[in-house]
Coordinates of C-alpha atoms and ligand atoms in Angstrom, one line a residue:
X160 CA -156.8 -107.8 205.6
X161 CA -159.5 -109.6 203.4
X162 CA -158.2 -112.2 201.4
X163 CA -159.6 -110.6 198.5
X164 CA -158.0 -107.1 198.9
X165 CA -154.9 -109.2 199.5
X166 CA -155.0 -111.0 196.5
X167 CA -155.3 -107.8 194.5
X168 CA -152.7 -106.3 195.6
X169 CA -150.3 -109.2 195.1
X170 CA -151.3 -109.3 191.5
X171 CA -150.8 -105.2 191.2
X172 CA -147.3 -106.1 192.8
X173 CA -146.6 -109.3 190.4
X174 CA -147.0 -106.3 187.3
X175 CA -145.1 -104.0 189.1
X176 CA -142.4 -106.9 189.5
X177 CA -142.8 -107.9 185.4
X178 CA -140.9 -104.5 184.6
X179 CA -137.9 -105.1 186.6
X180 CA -137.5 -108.9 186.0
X181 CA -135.2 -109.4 183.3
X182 CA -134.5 -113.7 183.7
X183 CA -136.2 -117.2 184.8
X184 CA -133.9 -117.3 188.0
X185 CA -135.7 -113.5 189.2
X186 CA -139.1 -114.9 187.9
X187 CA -138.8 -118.5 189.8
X188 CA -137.9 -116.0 192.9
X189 CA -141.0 -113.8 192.8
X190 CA -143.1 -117.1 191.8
X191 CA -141.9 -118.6 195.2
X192 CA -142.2 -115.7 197.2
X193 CA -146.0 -116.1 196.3
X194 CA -146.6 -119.4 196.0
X195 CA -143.8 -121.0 198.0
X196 CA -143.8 -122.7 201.7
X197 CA -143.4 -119.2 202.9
X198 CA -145.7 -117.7 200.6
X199 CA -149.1 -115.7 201.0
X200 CA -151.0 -119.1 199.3
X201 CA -149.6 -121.2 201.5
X202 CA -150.5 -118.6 204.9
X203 CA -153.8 -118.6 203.4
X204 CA -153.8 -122.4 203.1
X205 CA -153.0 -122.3 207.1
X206 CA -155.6 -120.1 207.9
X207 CA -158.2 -122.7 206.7
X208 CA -157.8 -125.0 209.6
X209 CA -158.9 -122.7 212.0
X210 CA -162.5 -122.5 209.7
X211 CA -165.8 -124.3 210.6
X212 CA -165.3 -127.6 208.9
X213 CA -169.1 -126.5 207.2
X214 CA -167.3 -123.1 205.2
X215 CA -164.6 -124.9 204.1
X216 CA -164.7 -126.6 200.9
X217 CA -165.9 -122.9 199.9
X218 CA -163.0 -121.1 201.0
X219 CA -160.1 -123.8 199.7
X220 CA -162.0 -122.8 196.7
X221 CA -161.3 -119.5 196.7
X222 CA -157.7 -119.5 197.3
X223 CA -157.3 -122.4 194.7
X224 CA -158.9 -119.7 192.8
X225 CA -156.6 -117.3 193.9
X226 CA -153.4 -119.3 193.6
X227 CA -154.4 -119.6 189.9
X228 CA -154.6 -116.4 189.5
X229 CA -151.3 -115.7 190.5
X230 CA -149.9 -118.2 188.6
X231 CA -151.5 -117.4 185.6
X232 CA -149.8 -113.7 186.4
X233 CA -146.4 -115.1 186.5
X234 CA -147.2 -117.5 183.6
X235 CA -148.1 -114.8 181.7
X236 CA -145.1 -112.8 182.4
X237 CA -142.7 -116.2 181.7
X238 CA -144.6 -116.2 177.8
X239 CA -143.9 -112.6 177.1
X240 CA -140.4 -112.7 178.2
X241 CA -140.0 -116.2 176.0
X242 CA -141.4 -114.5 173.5
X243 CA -139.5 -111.2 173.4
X244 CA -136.1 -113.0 173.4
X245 CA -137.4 -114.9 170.3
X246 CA -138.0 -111.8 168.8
X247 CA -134.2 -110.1 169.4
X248 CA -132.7 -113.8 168.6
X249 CA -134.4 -113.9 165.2
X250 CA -133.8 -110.5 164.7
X251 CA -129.9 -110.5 165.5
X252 CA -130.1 -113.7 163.1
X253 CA -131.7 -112.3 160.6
X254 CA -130.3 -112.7 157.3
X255 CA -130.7 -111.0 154.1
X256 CA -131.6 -113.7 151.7
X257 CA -132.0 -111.0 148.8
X258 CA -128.1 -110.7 149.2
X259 CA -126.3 -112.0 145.8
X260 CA -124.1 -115.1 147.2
X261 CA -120.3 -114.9 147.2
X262 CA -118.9 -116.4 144.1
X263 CA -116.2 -118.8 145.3
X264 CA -113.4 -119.0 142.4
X265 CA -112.6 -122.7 141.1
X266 CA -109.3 -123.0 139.9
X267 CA -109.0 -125.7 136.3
X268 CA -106.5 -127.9 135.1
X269 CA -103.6 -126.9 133.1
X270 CA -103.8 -127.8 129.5
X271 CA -100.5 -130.0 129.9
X272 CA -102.4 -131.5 132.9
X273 CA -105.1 -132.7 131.3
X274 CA -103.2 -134.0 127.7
X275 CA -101.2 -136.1 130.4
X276 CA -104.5 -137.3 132.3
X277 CA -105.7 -138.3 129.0
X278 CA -102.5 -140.4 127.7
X279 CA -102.8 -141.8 131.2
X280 CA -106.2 -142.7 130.7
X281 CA -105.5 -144.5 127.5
X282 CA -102.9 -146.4 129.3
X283 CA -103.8 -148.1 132.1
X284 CA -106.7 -148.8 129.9
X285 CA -104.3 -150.8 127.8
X286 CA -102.6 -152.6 131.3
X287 CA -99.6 -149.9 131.4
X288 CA -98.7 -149.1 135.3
X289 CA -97.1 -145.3 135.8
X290 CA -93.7 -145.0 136.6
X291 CA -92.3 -141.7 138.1
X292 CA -88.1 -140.8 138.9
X293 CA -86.3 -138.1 140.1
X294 CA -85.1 -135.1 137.9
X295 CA -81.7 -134.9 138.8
X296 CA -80.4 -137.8 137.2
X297 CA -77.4 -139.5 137.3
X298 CA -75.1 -139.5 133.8
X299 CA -75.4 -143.1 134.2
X300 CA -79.4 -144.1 133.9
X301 CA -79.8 -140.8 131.9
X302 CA -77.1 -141.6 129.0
X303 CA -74.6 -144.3 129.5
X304 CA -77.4 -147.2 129.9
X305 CA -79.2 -145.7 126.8
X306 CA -76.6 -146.7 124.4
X307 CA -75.1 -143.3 124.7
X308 CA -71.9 -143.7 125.8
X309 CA -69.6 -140.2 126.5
X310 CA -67.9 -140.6 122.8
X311 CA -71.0 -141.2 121.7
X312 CA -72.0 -138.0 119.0
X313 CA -75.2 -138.5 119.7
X314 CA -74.7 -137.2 122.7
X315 CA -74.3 -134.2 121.2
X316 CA -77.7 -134.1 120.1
X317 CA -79.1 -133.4 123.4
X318 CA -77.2 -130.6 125.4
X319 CA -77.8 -131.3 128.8
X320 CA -77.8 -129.1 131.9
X321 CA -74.8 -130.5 134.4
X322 CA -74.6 -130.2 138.0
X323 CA -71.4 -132.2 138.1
X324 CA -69.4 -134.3 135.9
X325 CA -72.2 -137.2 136.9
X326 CA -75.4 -135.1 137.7
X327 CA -77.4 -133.4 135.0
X328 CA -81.1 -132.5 134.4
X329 CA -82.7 -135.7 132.7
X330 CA -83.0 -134.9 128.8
X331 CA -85.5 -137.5 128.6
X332 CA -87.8 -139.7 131.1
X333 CA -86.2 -142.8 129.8
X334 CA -83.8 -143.0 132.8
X335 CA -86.6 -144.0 134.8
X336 CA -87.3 -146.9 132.4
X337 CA -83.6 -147.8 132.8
X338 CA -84.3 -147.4 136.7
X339 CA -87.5 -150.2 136.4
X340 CA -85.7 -152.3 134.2
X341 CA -82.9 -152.6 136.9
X342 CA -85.8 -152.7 140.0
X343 CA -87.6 -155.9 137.8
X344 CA -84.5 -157.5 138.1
X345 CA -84.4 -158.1 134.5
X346 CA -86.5 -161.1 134.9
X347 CA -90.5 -159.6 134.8
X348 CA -91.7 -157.9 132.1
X349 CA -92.6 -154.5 131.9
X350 CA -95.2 -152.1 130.3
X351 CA -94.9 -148.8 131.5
X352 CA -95.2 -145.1 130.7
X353 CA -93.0 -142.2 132.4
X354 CA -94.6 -138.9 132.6
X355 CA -92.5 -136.4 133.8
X356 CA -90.9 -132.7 133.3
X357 CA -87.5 -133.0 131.1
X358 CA -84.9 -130.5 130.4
X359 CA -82.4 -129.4 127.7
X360 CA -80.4 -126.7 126.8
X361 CA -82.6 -124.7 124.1
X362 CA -82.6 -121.3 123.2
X363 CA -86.8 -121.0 124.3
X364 CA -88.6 -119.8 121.0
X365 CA -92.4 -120.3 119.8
X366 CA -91.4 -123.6 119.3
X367 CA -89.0 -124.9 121.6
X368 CA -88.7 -124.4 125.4
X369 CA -85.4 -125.5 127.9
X370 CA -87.9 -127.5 129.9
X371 CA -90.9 -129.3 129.0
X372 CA -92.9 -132.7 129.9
X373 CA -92.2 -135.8 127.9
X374 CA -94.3 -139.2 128.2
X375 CA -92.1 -142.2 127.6
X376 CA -93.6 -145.8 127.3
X377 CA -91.8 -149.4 127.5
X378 CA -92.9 -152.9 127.4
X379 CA -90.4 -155.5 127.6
X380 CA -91.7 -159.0 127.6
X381 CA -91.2 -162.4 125.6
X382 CA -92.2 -162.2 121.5
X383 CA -92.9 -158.6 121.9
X384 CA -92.8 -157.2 117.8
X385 CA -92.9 -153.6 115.8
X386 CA -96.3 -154.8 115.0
X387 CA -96.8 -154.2 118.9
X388 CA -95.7 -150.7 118.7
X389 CA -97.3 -150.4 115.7
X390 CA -101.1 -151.0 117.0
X391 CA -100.3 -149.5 120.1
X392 CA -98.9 -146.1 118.8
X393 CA -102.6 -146.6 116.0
X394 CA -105.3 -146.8 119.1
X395 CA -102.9 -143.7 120.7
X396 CA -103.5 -141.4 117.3
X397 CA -107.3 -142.3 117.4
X398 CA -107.5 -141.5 121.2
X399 CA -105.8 -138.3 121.0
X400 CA -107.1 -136.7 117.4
X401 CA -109.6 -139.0 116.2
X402 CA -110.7 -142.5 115.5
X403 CA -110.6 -141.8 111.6
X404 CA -106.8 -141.3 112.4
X405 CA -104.2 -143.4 110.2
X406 CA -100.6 -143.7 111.3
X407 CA -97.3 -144.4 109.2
X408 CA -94.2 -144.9 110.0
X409 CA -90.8 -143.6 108.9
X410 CA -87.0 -145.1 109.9
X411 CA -85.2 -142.9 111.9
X412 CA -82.5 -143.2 114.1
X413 CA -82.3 -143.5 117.7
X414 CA -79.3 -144.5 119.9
X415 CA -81.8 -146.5 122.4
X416 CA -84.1 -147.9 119.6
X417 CA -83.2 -150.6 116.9
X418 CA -85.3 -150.0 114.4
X419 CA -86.1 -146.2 115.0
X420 CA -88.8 -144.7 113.7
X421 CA -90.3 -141.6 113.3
X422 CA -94.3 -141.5 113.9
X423 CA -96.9 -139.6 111.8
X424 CA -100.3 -139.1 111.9
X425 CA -103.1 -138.5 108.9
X426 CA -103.7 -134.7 109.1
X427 CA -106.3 -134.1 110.9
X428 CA -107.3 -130.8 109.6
X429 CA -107.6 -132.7 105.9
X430 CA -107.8 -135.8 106.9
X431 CA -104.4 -136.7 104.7
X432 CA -105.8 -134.6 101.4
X433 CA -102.7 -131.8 102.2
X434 CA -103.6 -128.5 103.9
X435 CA -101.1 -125.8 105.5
X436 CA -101.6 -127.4 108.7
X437 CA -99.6 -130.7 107.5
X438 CA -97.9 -128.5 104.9
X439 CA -99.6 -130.3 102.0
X440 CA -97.9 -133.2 103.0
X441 CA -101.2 -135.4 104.4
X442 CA -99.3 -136.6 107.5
X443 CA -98.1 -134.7 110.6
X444 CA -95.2 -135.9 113.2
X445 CA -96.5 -136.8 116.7
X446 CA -93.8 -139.1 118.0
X447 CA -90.2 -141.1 118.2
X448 CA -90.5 -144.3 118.8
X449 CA -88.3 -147.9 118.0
X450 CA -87.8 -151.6 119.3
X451 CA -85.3 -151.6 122.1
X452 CA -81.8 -151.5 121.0
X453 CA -80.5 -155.2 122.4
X454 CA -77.5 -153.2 124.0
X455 CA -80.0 -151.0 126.4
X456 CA -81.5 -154.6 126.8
X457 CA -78.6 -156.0 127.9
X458 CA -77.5 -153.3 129.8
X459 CA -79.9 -153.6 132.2
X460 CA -79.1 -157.5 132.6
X461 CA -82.4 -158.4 130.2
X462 CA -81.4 -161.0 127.4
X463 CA -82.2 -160.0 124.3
X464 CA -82.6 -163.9 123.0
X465 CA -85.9 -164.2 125.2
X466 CA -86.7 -160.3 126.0
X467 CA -88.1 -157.7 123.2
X468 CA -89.4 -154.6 123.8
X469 CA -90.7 -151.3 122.1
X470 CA -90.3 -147.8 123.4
X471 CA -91.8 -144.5 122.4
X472 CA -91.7 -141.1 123.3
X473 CA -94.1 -138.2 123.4
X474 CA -94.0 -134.5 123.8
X475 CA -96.5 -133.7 125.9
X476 CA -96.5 -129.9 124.7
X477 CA -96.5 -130.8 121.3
X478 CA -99.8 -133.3 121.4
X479 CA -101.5 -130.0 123.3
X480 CA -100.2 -128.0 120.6
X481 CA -101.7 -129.7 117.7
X482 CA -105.0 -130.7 119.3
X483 CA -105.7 -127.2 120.2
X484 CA -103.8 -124.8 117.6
X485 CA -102.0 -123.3 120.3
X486 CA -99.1 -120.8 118.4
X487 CA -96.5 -120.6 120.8
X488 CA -95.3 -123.4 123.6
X489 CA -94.3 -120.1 126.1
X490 CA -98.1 -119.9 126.5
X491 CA -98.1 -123.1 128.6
X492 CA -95.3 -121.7 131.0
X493 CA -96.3 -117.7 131.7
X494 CA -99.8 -118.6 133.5
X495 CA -101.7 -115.9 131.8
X496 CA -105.3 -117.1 132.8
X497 CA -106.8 -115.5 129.7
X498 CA -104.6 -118.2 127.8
X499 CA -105.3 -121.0 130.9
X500 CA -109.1 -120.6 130.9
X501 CA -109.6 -121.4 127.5
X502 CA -109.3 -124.5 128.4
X503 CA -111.6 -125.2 131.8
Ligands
2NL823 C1 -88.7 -138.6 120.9 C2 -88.4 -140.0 120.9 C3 -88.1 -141.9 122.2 C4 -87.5 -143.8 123.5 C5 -87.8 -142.5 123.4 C6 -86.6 -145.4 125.1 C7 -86.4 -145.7 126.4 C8 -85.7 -146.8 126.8 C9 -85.3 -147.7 125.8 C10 -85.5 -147.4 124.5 CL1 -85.5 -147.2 128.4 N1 -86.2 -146.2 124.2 N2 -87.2 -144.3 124.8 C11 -87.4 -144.5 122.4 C12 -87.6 -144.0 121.1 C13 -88.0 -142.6 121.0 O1 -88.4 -140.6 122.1 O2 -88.9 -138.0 119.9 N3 -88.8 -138.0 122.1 C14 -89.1 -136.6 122.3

């Protein structure tokens, strides 16, 4: 057959094959069949040697011709089917990008989180490291080493949750201060706070609550004064409700503190004039707070001749209370988000 009748009819078959062929492994196949050792190129390719030498040049001409041709068949067919999957890949992918997004919900910090963040803050600002203890305390670190031995009425101030004769639910953090004291080995000094979640045997009201978070502070070192406490407990009140904030303090009575006092601040609503909020008083309690008492000292092996210290205690409910006119401390402890997210 004529090499040009031949070539047609290869290309008529290549378009036949471009319907059927559904991958590059089927396509390289049909693109050797043609063009491959075995192929029709290649037997025209033979045919040339048995040409005059003079026609040639003309005919490898032609089937270069030709072998371009088919290739630029197959080619063609190897774009469209490139481009077709393109087409189905970006059309599976498509995405809607008029969809709203998904809101993703972000949780806040509890109110009682944050007013501890912030004493924290304030703290080891001031040099204080943060002490944490267990909650099951022994009777030991959580009375008897405070001064309160079991005759002690005092001890009838706080009524404790027992486990056993020994183990109770720590009134206070100050066991863990006890616990430091003892780990220093009464010879370094100490400046510390204790965050942590106390427990005592209330009747829960508006105003009270059977468990609740305290932050306790203690520095114990050489020629350590009230006036200490005092300055300390005046860049606290600022921190927390203000720097116009004035403090004063009042004797009070403690069994771990010697002197006691009781810590107020200038109103804050009034600014000490005498509103409802301080009960036309000017001043409103924030805190306990005393010099500690040489026998809690001295229980815990540090001599009262060389070591001083102050201590102070803080409800941690009570700040968050005041700062934010919050009306009843069971708000802090029922998780109802309306209450929770006024805070975020
Ligand atoms: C209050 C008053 C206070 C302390 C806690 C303390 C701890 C040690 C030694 C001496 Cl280890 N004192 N803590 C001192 C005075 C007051 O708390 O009203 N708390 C709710």
């Amino acid at each position: 057959m004529e090499m040009g009748k031949q070539l047609e009819l290869v290309l008529e078959e290549i378009k036949t094959a471009a319907e059927t062929i559904k991958n590059n492994n089927e396509l390289s196949d049909l693109k050797a069949k043609y063009l491959g050792k075995k192929g029709i190129v290649s037997e025209w390719m033979s045919a040339m040697k048995n040409l005059p030498n003079e026609e040639k040049p003309k005919f490898g001409q032609i089937v270069n011709e030709a072998k371009n041709q088919i290739n630029d068949a197959i080619e063609k067919i190897r774009t469209e089917m490139d481009q077709k999957s393109i087409a189905e890949k970006l059309e599976k992918e498509a995405v809607d990008v008029t969809l709203p997004g998904r809101s993703i919900p972000i949780g806040a910090k509890h109110l009682v989180s944050q007013t501890i963040e912030v004493l924290e803050d304030f703290f080891i600002g001031m040099g204080y490291s943060i002490k944490e203890g267990p909650e099951i305390e022994q009777d030991l670190y959580n009375f008897e080493m405070l001064n309160l031995p079991k005759s002690h009425p005092a001890r009838d101030m706080q009524d404790t949750f027992y486990i056993t004769e020994e183990l109770l639910l720590r009134t206070h953090t100050s066991p863990v201060q006890v616990r430091t004291m003892l780990e220093f080995g009464a010879k370094k000094p100490i400046k510390i706070i204790c965050p942590g979640k106390v427990y005592r045997r209330d009747e829960d009201d508006m105003t009270h609550s059977h468990q609740f978070m305290q932050c306790e502070g203690l520095v114990v070192d050489e020629n350590v004064t009230l006036a200490d406490l005092k300055g300390t407990l005046l860049a606290l009140a600022k921190k927390m409700f203000g720097e116009e904030r004035q403090i004063r303090l009042r004797p009070s009575y403690f069994p771990f503190t010697e002197p006691s006092v009781e810590v107020d601040i200038s109103c804050y609503k009034c600014n000490g004039k005498g509103c409802p909020m301080c009960k036309h008083t000017g001043w409103i309690e924030i805190l306990g707070a005393g010099m500690v008492n040489n026998a809690v000292l001295t229980a815990s092996g540090y001599d009262p001749k060389k070591y001083q210290g102050f201590a102070f205690g803080v409800g941690i409910e009570r700040i968050a209370i005041l700062k934010y006119g919050v009306d009843d401390i069971r708000n802090f402890y029922i998780n109802d988000l309306r209450f929770n997210r006024q805070f975020k």
